[in-house]
GROMACS .gro file of C-alpha atoms in nm:
model
  230
    1MET     CA    1   0.119   1.376  -1.643
    2THR     CA    2   0.289   1.097  -1.836
    3GLY     CA    3   0.189   1.206  -2.187
    4ARG     CA    4  -0.078   1.088  -2.429
    5PRO     CA    5  -0.014   0.739  -2.563
    6GLY     CA    6  -0.118   0.638  -2.913
    7GLY     CA    7  -0.471   0.510  -2.945
    8LEU     CA    8  -0.599   0.704  -2.646
    9PRO     CA    9  -0.976   0.755  -2.687
   10GLY     CA   10  -1.082   1.108  -2.769
   11TRP     CA   11  -1.319   1.122  -2.471
   12PHE     CA   12  -1.020   1.159  -2.239
   13GLU     CA   13  -1.023   1.528  -2.332
   14PRO     CA   14  -1.073   1.775  -2.173
   15LEU     CA   15  -1.020   1.558  -1.864
   16LEU     CA   16  -0.646   1.513  -1.912
   17THR     CA   17  -0.584   1.880  -1.978
   18ARG     CA   18  -0.776   1.982  -1.668
   19VAL     CA   19  -0.623   1.714  -1.446
   20ALA     CA   20  -0.276   1.842  -1.537
   21THR     CA   21  -0.344   2.166  -1.350
   22SER     CA   22  -0.577   2.028  -1.083
   23ARG     CA   23  -0.526   2.122  -0.718
   24THR     CA   24  -0.615   1.963  -0.389
   25GLU     CA   25  -0.895   2.220  -0.351
   26ASP     CA   26  -1.063   2.078  -0.664
   27PHE     CA   27  -1.135   1.761  -0.467
   28THR     CA   28  -1.150   1.860  -0.100
   29PRO     CA   29  -1.111   2.167   0.125
   30LEU     CA   30  -0.884   1.964   0.354
   31ARG     CA   31  -0.517   2.045   0.318
   32PRO     CA   32  -0.257   1.769   0.360
   33PRO     CA   33  -0.045   1.801   0.675
   34VAL     CA   34   0.302   1.948   0.645
   35ALA     CA   35   0.436   1.622   0.785
   36GLY     CA   36   0.275   1.286   0.849
   37GLY     CA   37   0.000   1.094   0.679
   38ARG     CA   38   0.047   0.738   0.564
   39PRO     CA   39   0.125   0.728   0.188
   40SER     CA   40  -0.126   0.532  -0.016
   41ALA     CA   41  -0.272   0.526  -0.366
   42VAL     CA   42  -0.588   0.423  -0.547
   43LEU     CA   43  -0.634   0.333  -0.913
   44VAL     CA   44  -0.888   0.539  -1.109
   45LEU     CA   45  -0.909   0.311  -1.413
   46LEU     CA   46  -1.112   0.421  -1.713
   47GLY     CA   47  -1.179   0.182  -2.000
   48GLU     CA   48  -1.438   0.129  -2.271
   49SER     CA   49  -1.717  -0.126  -2.265
   50ALA     CA   50  -1.787  -0.018  -2.624
   51PRO     CA   51  -1.630   0.247  -2.851
   52GLY     CA   52  -1.710   0.589  -2.706
   53ALA     CA   53  -1.864   0.442  -2.389
   54PRO     CA   54  -1.620   0.494  -2.100
   55ASP     CA   55  -1.655   0.305  -1.775
   56LEU     CA   56  -1.484   0.302  -1.437
   57LEU     CA   57  -1.351   0.001  -1.243
   58VAL     CA   58  -1.462  -0.025  -0.880
   59LEU     CA   59  -1.473  -0.300  -0.622
   60GLN     CA   60  -1.711  -0.365  -0.335
   61ARG     CA   61  -1.557  -0.452  -0.002
   62ALA     CA   62  -1.661  -0.769   0.177
   63ALA     CA   63  -1.952  -0.740   0.420
   64THR     CA   64  -1.741  -0.910   0.688
   65MET     CA   65  -1.470  -0.643   0.697
   66ARG     CA   66  -1.433  -0.450   1.022
   67ASN     CA   67  -1.393  -0.122   0.832
   68HIS     CA   68  -1.593  -0.009   0.526
   69ALA     CA   69  -1.795  -0.331   0.513
   70GLY     CA   70  -1.978  -0.355   0.181
   71GLN     CA   71  -1.857  -0.013   0.064
   72PRO     CA   72  -1.763   0.039  -0.303
   73ALA     CA   73  -1.412   0.177  -0.355
   74PHE     CA   74  -1.130   0.215  -0.601
   75PRO     CA   75  -0.869  -0.061  -0.594
   76GLY     CA   76  -0.582   0.058  -0.378
   77GLY     CA   77  -0.421   0.073  -0.039
   78ALA     CA   78  -0.116   0.170   0.160
   79ALA     CA   79   0.226   0.196   0.001
   80ASP     CA   80   0.478  -0.080   0.062
   81PRO     CA   81   0.846   0.004   0.116
   82ALA     CA   82   0.930  -0.168  -0.214
   83ASP     CA   83   0.684   0.042  -0.418
   84ARG     CA   84   0.860   0.279  -0.655
   85ASP     CA   85   0.588   0.544  -0.661
   86PRO     CA   86   0.210   0.589  -0.619
   87ALA     CA   87   0.144   0.437  -0.962
   88HIS     CA   88   0.327   0.122  -0.859
   89THR     CA   89   0.126   0.108  -0.537
   90ALA     CA   90  -0.206   0.146  -0.716
   91LEU     CA   91  -0.130  -0.115  -0.983
   92ARG     CA   92   0.011  -0.361  -0.729
   93GLU     CA   93  -0.296  -0.328  -0.509
   94ALA     CA   94  -0.530  -0.370  -0.807
   95SER     CA   95  -0.345  -0.685  -0.907
   96GLU     CA   96  -0.369  -0.826  -0.555
   97GLU     CA   97  -0.733  -0.731  -0.504
   98VAL     CA   98  -0.899  -0.801  -0.839
   99GLY     CA   99  -0.636  -0.970  -1.057
  100LEU     CA  100  -0.565  -0.671  -1.281
  101ASP     CA  101  -0.275  -0.726  -1.521
  102PRO     CA  102  -0.059  -0.414  -1.464
  103ASP     CA  103   0.051  -0.426  -1.828
  104SER     CA  104  -0.311  -0.381  -1.938
  105ALA     CA  105  -0.327  -0.031  -1.788
  106THR     CA  106  -0.145   0.285  -1.895
  107VAL     CA  107  -0.089   0.543  -1.622
  108LEU     CA  108  -0.177   0.891  -1.747
  109ALA     CA  109  -0.155   1.123  -1.446
  110LEU     CA  110  -0.120   1.146  -1.070
  111LEU     CA  111  -0.387   1.354  -0.902
  112PRO     CA  112  -0.303   1.573  -0.601
  113PRO     CA  113  -0.255   1.378  -0.275
  114LEU     CA  114  -0.573   1.390  -0.065
  115TYR     CA  115  -0.566   1.372   0.314
  116ILE     CA  116  -0.816   1.162   0.510
  117PRO     CA  117  -0.793   1.269   0.876
  118VAL     CA  118  -0.996   0.984   1.025
  119SER     CA  119  -0.744   0.729   0.900
  120SER     CA  120  -0.436   0.953   0.858
  121PHE     CA  121  -0.396   0.835   0.498
  122LEU     CA  122  -0.244   1.059   0.232
  123VAL     CA  123  -0.401   0.916  -0.083
  124THR     CA  124  -0.278   0.975  -0.438
  125PRO     CA  125  -0.542   0.888  -0.700
  126VAL     CA  126  -0.371   0.743  -1.008
  127LEU     CA  127  -0.558   0.809  -1.332
  128ALA     CA  128  -0.508   0.534  -1.588
  129TRP     CA  129  -0.641   0.407  -1.921
  130TRP     CA  130  -0.740   0.041  -1.938
  131HIS     CA  131  -0.611  -0.008  -2.292
  132ALA     CA  132  -0.642  -0.388  -2.282
  133PRO     CA  133  -0.944  -0.479  -2.065
  134HIS     CA  134  -0.969  -0.837  -1.943
  135PRO     CA  135  -1.187  -1.027  -1.694
  136VAL     CA  136  -1.126  -0.934  -1.330
  137HIS     CA  137  -1.264  -1.086  -1.014
  138PRO     CA  138  -1.215  -1.075  -0.636
  139ARG     CA  139  -0.884  -1.236  -0.541
  140GLN     CA  140  -0.889  -1.150  -0.169
  141LEU     CA  141  -1.232  -1.286  -0.074
  142ASP     CA  142  -1.196  -1.172   0.285
  143GLU     CA  143  -1.163  -0.814   0.159
  144VAL     CA  144  -1.334  -0.793  -0.181
  145ALA     CA  145  -1.685  -0.922  -0.252
  146HIS     CA  146  -1.751  -0.790  -0.603
  147VAL     CA  147  -1.587  -0.610  -0.895
  148ALA     CA  148  -1.777  -0.395  -1.144
  149ARG     CA  149  -1.725  -0.165  -1.439
  150LEU     CA  150  -1.960   0.129  -1.388
  151PRO     CA  151  -2.057   0.306  -1.713
  152VAL     CA  152  -1.997   0.679  -1.703
  153ALA     CA  153  -2.336   0.723  -1.870
  154GLU     CA  154  -2.498   0.575  -1.560
  155LEU     CA  155  -2.282   0.772  -1.316
  156VAL     CA  156  -2.387   1.102  -1.474
  157ASP     CA  157  -2.755   1.009  -1.497
  158PRO     CA  158  -2.933   1.255  -1.263
  159ALA     CA  159  -3.160   0.971  -1.147
  160ASN     CA  160  -2.852   0.797  -1.001
  161ARG     CA  161  -2.705   1.097  -0.818
  162ILE     CA  162  -2.789   1.169  -0.455
  163ARG     CA  163  -2.634   1.310  -0.140
  164VAL     CA  164  -2.570   1.109   0.174
  165ARG     CA  165  -2.535   1.212   0.537
  166HIS     CA  166  -2.294   1.030   0.766
  167PRO     CA  167  -2.391   0.996   1.135
  168SER     CA  168  -2.104   1.238   1.206
  169GLY     CA  169  -2.301   1.506   1.019
  170TRP     CA  170  -2.083   1.500   0.706
  171VAL     CA  171  -2.283   1.541   0.384
  172GLY     CA  172  -2.140   1.454   0.046
  173PRO     CA  173  -2.213   1.331  -0.307
  174ALA     CA  174  -2.308   0.973  -0.379
  175PHE     CA  175  -2.413   0.749  -0.667
  176GLN     CA  176  -2.666   0.467  -0.676
  177VAL     CA  177  -2.553   0.251  -0.967
  178ARG     CA  178  -2.607  -0.119  -1.037
  179GLY     CA  179  -2.700  -0.204  -0.683
  180MET     CA  180  -2.408  -0.011  -0.532
  181LEU     CA  181  -2.416   0.298  -0.312
  182VAL     CA  182  -2.089   0.477  -0.388
  183TRP     CA  183  -2.011   0.749  -0.133
  184GLY     CA  184  -1.728   0.904   0.071
  185PHE     CA  185  -1.380   0.942  -0.071
  186THR     CA  186  -1.456   0.740  -0.384
  187ALA     CA  187  -1.770   0.938  -0.472
  188GLY     CA  188  -1.593   1.267  -0.407
  189VAL     CA  189  -1.316   1.185  -0.653
  190ILE     CA  190  -1.561   1.055  -0.913
  191SER     CA  191  -1.778   1.367  -0.884
  192ALA     CA  192  -1.480   1.599  -0.932
  193LEU     CA  193  -1.352   1.405  -1.233
  194LEU     CA  194  -1.693   1.398  -1.400
  195ASP     CA  195  -1.701   1.778  -1.370
  196MET     CA  196  -1.347   1.816  -1.508
  197ALA     CA  197  -1.428   1.588  -1.802
  198GLY     CA  198  -1.738   1.789  -1.888
  199TRP     CA  199  -1.950   1.476  -1.849
  200SER     CA  200  -2.168   1.590  -1.559
  201ARG     CA  201  -2.533   1.659  -1.626
  202PRO     CA  202  -2.752   1.898  -1.425
  203TRP     CA  203  -2.910   1.726  -1.127
  204GLN     CA  204  -3.107   1.830  -0.824
  205PRO     CA  205  -2.902   1.780  -0.504
  206GLY     CA  206  -3.216   1.781  -0.290
  207ARG     CA  207  -3.223   1.405  -0.239
  208LEU     CA  208  -3.053   1.332   0.093
  209VAL     CA  209  -3.012   0.972   0.210
  210GLU     CA  210  -2.911   0.887   0.565
  211LEU     CA  211  -2.634   0.630   0.578
  212PRO     CA  212  -2.751   0.320   0.761
  213SER     CA  213  -2.662   0.266   1.122
  214PRO     CA  214  -2.421   0.135   1.223
  215ALA     CA  215  -2.224   0.327   0.962
  216PRO     CA  216  -1.889   0.199   0.834
  217ALA     CA  217  -1.624   0.255   1.099
  218PRO     CA  218  -1.324   0.483   1.043
  219ALA     CA  219  -1.023   0.303   0.905
  220THR     CA  220  -0.752   0.172   1.132
  221PRO     CA  221  -0.390   0.245   1.038
  222ASP     CA  222  -0.379  -0.093   0.861
  223GLY     CA  223  -0.707  -0.049   0.675
  224ALA     CA  224  -0.792   0.077   0.330
  225PRO     CA  225  -0.802   0.452   0.259
  226ASP     CA  226  -1.178   0.477   0.209
  227GLU     CA  227  -1.358   0.750   0.399
  228VAL     CA  228  -1.496   1.098   0.368
  229ILE     CA  229  -1.265   1.366   0.236
  230SER     CA  230  -1.459   1.680   0.331
   0.00000   0.00000   0.00000
């Protein structure tokens, strides 16, 4: 935790209090390896489209990508040697991918590192407040097709919540919002944070959607850390 800056919207509670004591098990049953795993970070950026109406920044990967084609994700990627910490990685990647001004975001907390075995990434989600929102857009057109701010009100709408099944047999939470199917690592983190924030609404998890075939391929060591986490 980095503290609570002045002007922070009240809806950040109880999320910040609960994140401060969160554990890996709150997000995934997979434990990080004692050694190994490529360090990476993603930016979980919450802003306001209107007072009291939080939203979440996500991007949609280009349909031409070899891995995770068309899949929504948080901005982020692998750490560079020059990165000072996970927050620096997440903000740098967001700047490169969607043109985010790092000074417009205030880092609030680092979530527990989450291990993704299929890509050997050790991902630290970086929770931040977008205190000065500004227009963003795809900057790396070969990697990013679209950028969106997804309202929390739509993410928690039971009509937009489903489960998906990967061809591997993995089943996990997903969201159908504004033409996007958000699943895998990104959906798992979102689902856990909605619960911690007390924003989740009761929904029936009976809807199960088969992911289309061919499904997105597992990431290569040089890819982005988007995949299933459980």
